[in-house]
Amino acid sequence: MKIEKELLKALNNQINLEFVSAYLYLSLELSFANMNLDGIAEWLKKQAQEELEHAENLMRYMLDNCCCVELKDIAAPPIICGTPLELFEIAYEHEQKVTDSLKSIAKKADAIQDFITLNLMREYLIEQVEEEHKIYNIISKIRLENESNCSILFLDKELSCCK
Ligand SMILES: [Fe+2]
């Protein structure tokens, strides 16, 4: 199936954004590993892997439609320093950007009646609900811990055993 030119460009940009997301999670993983919070670091590593899968699935979709995938430069993430709360807030803000990007592709697909791409974007957007929620959930827990002077070590332990 032929994918319209503007939509192709947007999908290529989305592939790049998925790689940028993976890079951001890797950078966050390193920040937490530096704090010896290995459970959180491990969890972030899994998120980075998930982002690579998102990119791979989009590339597969384009190949299946005989389209050229254009790999672009992956912007280096900033060296991230900060409290655990600040670090997860960066991740949350980034996930919101990803959601906006997917919505804009869905709108384009809808406008030109490319229902298959629209459907794919729906799947990605449904997953984004979960992605944003996961991060927001962690942020809420850290805020609660900060208020009650509990230790981030509880969260480190909790994330070490979940996806
Ligand atoms: Fe993603």
PDB file of C-alpha atoms and ligand atoms in Angstrom, residues 14 18 21 50-51 54-55 95 98 102 124 127-128 131, ligand 1:
ATOM      1  CA  GLN A  14       8.437   9.194  14.658  1.00  0.00           C
ATOM      2  CA  GLU A  18      11.486   6.426  19.310  1.00  0.00           C
ATOM      3  CA  SER A  21      13.288   8.050  23.609  1.00  0.00           C
ATOM      4  CA  GLU A  50      10.679  -1.066  24.606  1.00  0.00           C
ATOM      5  CA  GLU A  51      11.367   2.167  22.745  1.00  0.00           C
ATOM      6  CA  HIS A  54       8.492   0.736  18.928  1.00  0.00           C
ATOM      7  CA  ALA A  55      10.994   1.987  16.353  1.00  0.00           C
ATOM      8  CA  GLU A  95       6.335  10.832  26.990  1.00  0.00           C
ATOM      9  CA  VAL A  98       5.678  11.432  22.113  1.00  0.00           C
ATOM     10  CA  LEU A 102       1.536  10.303  17.558  1.00  0.00           C
ATOM     11  CA  TYR A 124       0.549   3.346  19.698  1.00  0.00           C
ATOM     12  CA  GLU A 127       0.113   2.157  24.632  1.00  0.00           C
ATOM     13  CA  GLN A 128       1.024   5.773  25.397  1.00  0.00           C
ATOM     14  CA  GLU A 131       3.466   4.702  29.272  1.00  0.00           C
TER      15      GLU A 131
HETATM   16 FE    FE B   1       7.706   4.736  22.299  1.00  0.00          FE
END
